[in-house]
Amino acid sequence: MADNPYFCAVSAIIIAIDGYSSCGKSTLAKALAAQLNYGYVDSGAMYRAVTLYFLENKVNFSKSKAVQVALTNIRIHFELNKTSNRNETWLNGRMVEDLIRSKAVSDYVSPVATLVDVRREMVDLQRLAGKNRGIVMDGRDIGTHVFPDAELKIFMTADPEVRALRRFRELLSKGESWNMEAVRENLRERDRIDSTRAENPLRQATDARVLDNSHLSESEQLDLAYRWAQEAILSKKASN
Ligand code: CDP
């Protein structure tokens, strides 16, 4: 961030990108962060890392005491792999970027993400990551709960069948053996749990800009979001 001559802390903003499963939020968030020279946080990866820890350590997540104890043993951080230029998730000193995308984790992450203790802990970490602004964060409750004062909120959506096909192709390319119906079912079920949970459910913030990318290419969606970001940065500069 600091080596970018255009990065100005005074006008640095928070960009919150929320939306349904597999809408391409992370793809857009990463590209937008790179273009603005901002930090990027994949909040979903944090819930996935917690889920991986619970599964590997057989934490009974219906017991709040067990969850609270487990949370004290979890350390999550992100590192940019300079060789692959990939932002990777680390759990307790181990790189888990691929493991957290496995079917087992995808099946359990939304139930885990309903747990109040888990959410409070993750939200604290997310707020810490955004305390100096200059960040793009994607998730489900970033614009509504984590950063209700984000200068730009984007709510992403896409046709469910388009989303399922994109995720199916992504999993295939990684050698994961899912069939299309299992992918559809996973997305449906996660969207249902995420939208109906008691604690900070997935909702479109009233001041969010909606981006339906069913028929947009990656570069088209980036152009649109980058334009919105420039507007938000200029308007923040003007109000300073
Ligand atoms: O990539 P995809 O959209 O499929 O999901 P993700 O961003 O990796 O998030 C995985 C799961 O974490 C979601 O289905 C939610 O259950 C949960 N999550 C959440 O509850 N709150 C967030 N801010 C981000 C993710």
CSV table of C-alpha atoms and ligand atoms in Angstrom, one decimal:
chain,number,residue,atom,x,y,z
A,1,MET,CA,0.0,0.0,0.0
A,2,ALA,CA,2.6,2.5,1.1
A,3,ASP,CA,4.6,2.2,-2.1
A,4,ASN,CA,1.7,3.3,-4.2
A,5,PRO,CA,2.0,7.0,-5.1
A,6,TYR,CA,-1.7,7.2,-5.6
A,7,PHE,CA,-2.6,5.7,-2.2
A,8,CYS,CA,-3.7,8.4,0.1
A,9,ALA,CA,-4.6,7.4,3.6
A,10,VAL,CA,-7.0,10.4,4.0
A,11,SER,CA,-9.1,9.3,1.1
A,12,ALA,CA,-8.7,5.5,1.6
A,13,ILE,CA,-12.0,3.8,1.8
A,14,ILE,CA,-13.5,0.5,2.8
A,15,ILE,CA,-15.1,-1.5,0.1
A,16,ALA,CA,-17.6,-4.2,1.3
A,17,ILE,CA,-18.6,-6.9,-1.2
A,18,ASP,CA,-21.4,-9.1,0.0
A,19,GLY,CA,-23.6,-11.6,-1.8
A,20,TYR,CA,-24.7,-15.2,-2.4
A,21,SER,CA,-22.4,-18.2,-2.6
A,22,SER,CA,-20.3,-18.4,-5.7
A,23,CYS,CA,-21.2,-15.1,-7.2
A,24,GLY,CA,-17.5,-14.3,-7.9
A,25,LYS,CA,-17.2,-12.0,-4.9
A,26,SER,CA,-13.6,-13.1,-4.2
A,27,THR,CA,-12.6,-12.8,-7.9
A,28,LEU,CA,-13.9,-9.2,-8.0
A,29,ALA,CA,-12.6,-8.3,-4.6
A,30,LYS,CA,-9.0,-9.5,-5.3
A,31,ALA,CA,-8.9,-7.7,-8.7
A,32,LEU,CA,-10.3,-4.5,-7.3
A,33,ALA,CA,-7.8,-4.5,-4.4
A,34,ALA,CA,-4.9,-5.1,-6.8
A,35,GLN,CA,-6.1,-2.2,-9.0
A,36,LEU,CA,-6.4,0.2,-6.1
A,37,ASN,CA,-3.4,-1.2,-4.3
A,38,TYR,CA,-5.6,-1.9,-1.3
A,39,GLY,CA,-5.5,-4.8,1.1
A,40,TYR,CA,-7.8,-7.7,0.5
A,41,VAL,CA,-9.6,-9.9,3.1
A,42,ASP,CA,-11.6,-13.0,2.2
A,43,SER,CA,-13.8,-13.2,5.3
A,44,GLY,CA,-15.3,-16.5,4.0
A,45,ALA,CA,-11.9,-18.1,4.2
A,46,MET,CA,-11.8,-17.3,7.9
A,47,TYR,CA,-15.1,-19.1,8.5
A,48,ARG,CA,-13.8,-22.0,6.4
A,49,ALA,CA,-10.5,-22.2,8.4
A,50,VAL,CA,-12.4,-22.3,11.7
A,51,THR,CA,-14.6,-25.1,10.2
A,52,LEU,CA,-11.5,-27.0,9.1
A,53,TYR,CA,-10.1,-26.8,12.6
A,54,PHE,CA,-13.4,-28.0,14.2
A,55,LEU,CA,-13.5,-31.0,11.8
A,56,GLU,CA,-9.9,-32.0,12.2
A,57,ASN,CA,-10.1,-31.6,16.0
A,58,LYS,CA,-13.5,-33.2,16.3
A,59,VAL,CA,-14.9,-30.2,18.1
A,60,ASN,CA,-18.5,-30.7,19.0
A,61,PHE,CA,-19.9,-27.4,17.8
A,62,SER,CA,-23.3,-27.9,19.4
A,63,LYS,CA,-21.5,-27.3,22.7
A,64,SER,CA,-20.7,-23.7,23.2
A,65,LYS,CA,-18.0,-24.4,25.8
A,66,ALA,CA,-16.2,-26.6,23.4
A,67,VAL,CA,-16.5,-23.9,20.7
A,68,GLN,CA,-15.1,-21.2,23.0
A,69,VAL,CA,-12.1,-23.4,24.1
A,70,ALA,CA,-11.4,-24.3,20.4
A,71,LEU,CA,-11.5,-20.6,19.4
A,72,THR,CA,-8.7,-19.8,21.8
A,73,ASN,CA,-6.5,-22.3,19.9
A,74,ILE,CA,-7.1,-20.9,16.5
A,75,ARG,CA,-4.8,-18.5,14.7
A,76,ILE,CA,-5.6,-17.4,11.2
A,77,HIS,CA,-3.6,-15.2,8.9
A,78,PHE,CA,-3.3,-14.5,5.2
A,79,GLU,CA,0.0,-14.5,3.2
A,80,LEU,CA,0.6,-13.6,-0.4
A,81,ASN,CA,2.5,-16.4,-2.1
A,82,LYS,CA,4.9,-14.5,-4.3
A,83,THR,CA,5.5,-17.4,-6.7
A,84,SER,CA,1.8,-18.1,-7.5
A,85,ASN,CA,0.7,-14.5,-6.7
A,86,ARG,CA,-2.1,-16.2,-4.6
A,87,ASN,CA,-3.4,-14.9,-1.4
A,88,GLU,CA,-3.3,-17.9,0.9
A,89,THR,CA,-5.0,-18.7,4.2
A,90,TRP,CA,-2.9,-20.0,7.1
A,91,LEU,CA,-4.3,-21.9,10.1
A,92,ASN,CA,-2.0,-22.3,13.1
A,93,GLY,CA,1.1,-22.0,11.0
A,94,ARG,CA,-0.1,-24.3,8.2
A,95,MET,CA,-1.1,-23.2,4.7
A,96,VAL,CA,-4.7,-24.5,4.3
A,97,GLU,CA,-5.9,-22.6,1.2
A,98,ASP,CA,-6.8,-25.8,-0.7
A,99,LEU,CA,-8.1,-27.8,2.3
A,100,ILE,CA,-10.6,-25.1,3.2
A,101,ARG,CA,-12.2,-25.4,-0.2
A,102,SER,CA,-12.9,-29.2,0.2
A,103,LYS,CA,-16.3,-30.7,0.1
A,104,ALA,CA,-16.3,-31.5,3.9
A,105,VAL,CA,-15.6,-27.9,4.8
A,106,SER,CA,-18.1,-26.5,2.3
A,107,ASP,CA,-20.7,-28.8,3.8
A,108,TYR,CA,-20.1,-27.6,7.3
A,109,VAL,CA,-19.1,-24.0,7.0
A,110,SER,CA,-22.5,-22.4,7.0
A,111,PRO,CA,-23.7,-24.2,10.2
A,112,VAL,CA,-20.4,-23.2,11.8
A,113,ALA,CA,-20.9,-19.6,10.6
A,114,THR,CA,-24.2,-19.4,12.5
A,115,LEU,CA,-22.4,-19.8,15.9
A,116,VAL,CA,-22.4,-16.5,17.8
A,117,ASP,CA,-19.0,-17.1,19.4
A,118,VAL,CA,-17.4,-17.8,16.1
A,119,ARG,CA,-19.0,-14.8,14.4
A,120,ARG,CA,-17.9,-12.4,17.2
A,121,GLU,CA,-14.3,-13.6,17.1
A,122,MET,CA,-14.2,-13.4,13.3
A,123,VAL,CA,-15.8,-9.9,13.2
A,124,ASP,CA,-13.3,-8.6,15.7
A,125,LEU,CA,-10.4,-9.8,13.4
A,126,GLN,CA,-12.1,-8.4,10.3
A,127,ARG,CA,-12.5,-5.0,12.0
A,128,LEU,CA,-8.9,-5.0,13.0
A,129,ALA,CA,-7.9,-5.7,9.4
A,130,GLY,CA,-9.9,-2.7,8.2
A,131,LYS,CA,-8.9,-0.2,11.0
A,132,ASN,CA,-6.7,1.9,8.6
A,133,ARG,CA,-9.3,1.6,5.7
A,134,GLY,CA,-7.7,1.0,2.3
A,135,ILE,CA,-9.2,-2.5,2.2
A,136,VAL,CA,-11.6,-4.6,0.1
A,137,MET,CA,-13.4,-7.3,2.1
A,138,ASP,CA,-15.9,-9.8,0.8
A,139,GLY,CA,-18.4,-11.9,2.7
A,140,ARG,CA,-22.0,-12.0,3.8
A,141,ASP,CA,-22.4,-9.3,6.5
A,142,ILE,CA,-19.5,-6.9,5.7
A,143,GLY,CA,-21.6,-3.9,4.6
A,144,THR,CA,-24.5,-4.6,7.0
A,145,HIS,CA,-22.5,-5.5,10.2
A,146,VAL,CA,-18.7,-5.5,10.0
A,147,PHE,CA,-18.4,-2.1,8.4
A,148,PRO,CA,-21.8,-0.4,8.2
A,149,ASP,CA,-19.8,2.8,7.5
A,150,ALA,CA,-18.0,1.4,4.4
A,151,GLU,CA,-17.9,4.1,1.8
A,152,LEU,CA,-18.7,1.6,-1.0
A,153,LYS,CA,-21.0,-1.4,-0.6
A,154,ILE,CA,-21.5,-3.8,-3.4
A,155,PHE,CA,-24.2,-6.5,-3.3
A,156,MET,CA,-23.4,-9.2,-5.8
A,157,THR,CA,-25.8,-11.6,-7.3
A,158,ALA,CA,-26.1,-13.9,-10.3
A,159,ASP,CA,-28.4,-16.5,-11.7
A,160,PRO,CA,-28.3,-19.6,-9.5
A,161,GLU,CA,-27.5,-21.9,-12.5
A,162,VAL,CA,-24.7,-19.6,-13.7
A,163,ARG,CA,-23.2,-19.7,-10.2
A,164,ALA,CA,-23.5,-23.5,-9.9
A,165,LEU,CA,-21.8,-23.9,-13.3
A,166,ARG,CA,-18.9,-21.6,-12.4
A,167,ARG,CA,-18.3,-23.3,-9.0
A,168,PHE,CA,-18.6,-26.8,-10.7
A,169,ARG,CA,-15.9,-25.7,-13.3
A,170,GLU,CA,-13.7,-24.3,-10.6
A,171,LEU,CA,-13.9,-27.5,-8.5
A,172,LEU,CA,-13.2,-29.6,-11.6
A,173,SER,CA,-10.1,-27.6,-12.4
A,174,LYS,CA,-8.8,-28.3,-8.9
A,175,GLY,CA,-9.4,-32.0,-9.3
A,176,GLU,CA,-12.3,-32.0,-6.8
A,177,SER,CA,-14.9,-34.7,-7.7
A,178,TRP,CA,-18.3,-33.1,-7.2
A,179,ASN,CA,-21.3,-33.7,-9.4
A,180,MET,CA,-23.3,-30.8,-10.6
A,181,GLU,CA,-26.3,-31.6,-8.5
A,182,ALA,CA,-24.1,-31.7,-5.3
A,183,VAL,CA,-22.8,-28.3,-6.2
A,184,ARG,CA,-26.3,-26.9,-6.7
A,185,GLU,CA,-27.5,-28.4,-3.4
A,186,ASN,CA,-24.5,-27.0,-1.5
A,187,LEU,CA,-25.1,-23.5,-2.9
A,188,ARG,CA,-28.8,-23.7,-2.2
A,189,GLU,CA,-28.3,-24.9,1.3
A,190,ARG,CA,-25.6,-22.4,2.2
A,191,ASP,CA,-27.7,-19.5,0.8
A,192,ARG,CA,-30.6,-20.7,2.9
A,193,ILE,CA,-28.7,-21.0,6.1
A,194,ASP,CA,-26.8,-17.7,5.5
A,195,SER,CA,-30.0,-15.8,4.8
A,196,THR,CA,-32.0,-17.1,7.7
A,197,ARG,CA,-29.6,-17.4,10.6
A,198,ALA,CA,-30.3,-15.2,13.6
A,199,GLU,CA,-26.8,-13.6,13.9
A,200,ASN,CA,-26.1,-11.1,11.1
A,201,PRO,CA,-27.8,-12.9,8.2
A,202,LEU,CA,-27.0,-12.2,4.6
A,203,ARG,CA,-28.9,-9.1,3.6
A,204,GLN,CA,-28.5,-6.5,1.0
A,205,ALA,CA,-27.6,-3.2,2.8
A,206,THR,CA,-30.0,-0.5,1.9
A,207,ASP,CA,-27.2,1.7,0.6
A,208,ALA,CA,-25.5,-1.1,-1.4
A,209,ARG,CA,-25.0,-0.9,-5.2
A,210,VAL,CA,-26.3,-4.1,-6.8
A,211,LEU,CA,-24.0,-5.9,-9.3
A,212,ASP,CA,-25.7,-8.8,-11.1
A,213,ASN,CA,-22.8,-10.5,-13.0
A,214,SER,CA,-24.8,-13.3,-14.7
A,215,HIS,CA,-23.9,-11.8,-18.1
A,216,LEU,CA,-20.8,-9.9,-17.3
A,217,SER,CA,-17.2,-10.9,-17.9
A,218,GLU,CA,-14.6,-10.6,-15.1
A,219,SER,CA,-13.1,-7.5,-16.8
A,220,GLU,CA,-16.6,-5.9,-17.3
A,221,GLN,CA,-17.5,-6.3,-13.6
A,222,LEU,CA,-14.1,-5.0,-12.6
A,223,ASP,CA,-14.5,-1.9,-14.8
A,224,LEU,CA,-17.9,-1.2,-13.2
A,225,ALA,CA,-16.7,-1.7,-9.6
A,226,TYR,CA,-13.6,0.3,-10.2
A,227,ARG,CA,-15.7,3.2,-11.5
A,228,TRP,CA,-17.9,3.0,-8.3
A,229,ALA,CA,-14.7,2.9,-6.2
A,230,GLN,CA,-13.3,6.0,-7.9
A,231,GLU,CA,-16.6,7.9,-7.3
A,232,ALA,CA,-16.6,6.9,-3.6
A,233,ILE,CA,-12.9,7.9,-3.2
A,234,LEU,CA,-13.5,11.3,-4.9
A,235,SER,CA,-16.6,11.9,-2.7
A,236,LYS,CA,-14.6,11.1,0.4
A,237,LYS,CA,-11.8,13.5,-0.7
A,238,ALA,CA,-14.4,16.2,-1.4
A,239,SER,CA,-15.9,15.8,2.1
A,240,ASN,CA,-12.5,15.9,3.9
B,1,CDP,O1,-16.9,-18.5,-2.0
B,1,CDP,P1,-18.3,-18.7,-1.6
B,1,CDP,O2,-19.1,-17.5,-1.9
B,1,CDP,O3,-18.9,-19.9,-2.0
B,1,CDP,O4,-18.2,-18.8,0.0
B,1,CDP,P2,-17.2,-18.1,1.1
B,1,CDP,O5,-17.1,-16.7,0.8
B,1,CDP,O6,-16.0,-18.9,1.0
B,1,CDP,O7,-18.0,-18.3,2.5
B,1,CDP,C1,-18.2,-19.6,3.0
B,1,CDP,C2,-19.3,-19.5,4.0
B,1,CDP,O8,-18.8,-18.7,5.1
B,1,CDP,C3,-20.6,-18.9,3.6
B,1,CDP,O9,-21.5,-19.7,3.0
B,1,CDP,C4,-21.1,-18.4,4.9
B,1,CDP,O10,-21.8,-19.4,5.6
B,1,CDP,C5,-19.9,-18.0,5.7
B,1,CDP,N1,-19.6,-16.6,5.8
B,1,CDP,C6,-20.3,-15.8,6.7
B,1,CDP,O11,-21.2,-16.3,7.4
B,1,CDP,N2,-20.0,-14.5,6.8
B,1,CDP,C7,-19.1,-14.0,6.0
B,1,CDP,N3,-18.8,-12.6,6.2
B,1,CDP,C8,-18.4,-14.7,5.1
B,1,CDP,C9,-18.7,-16.1,4.9
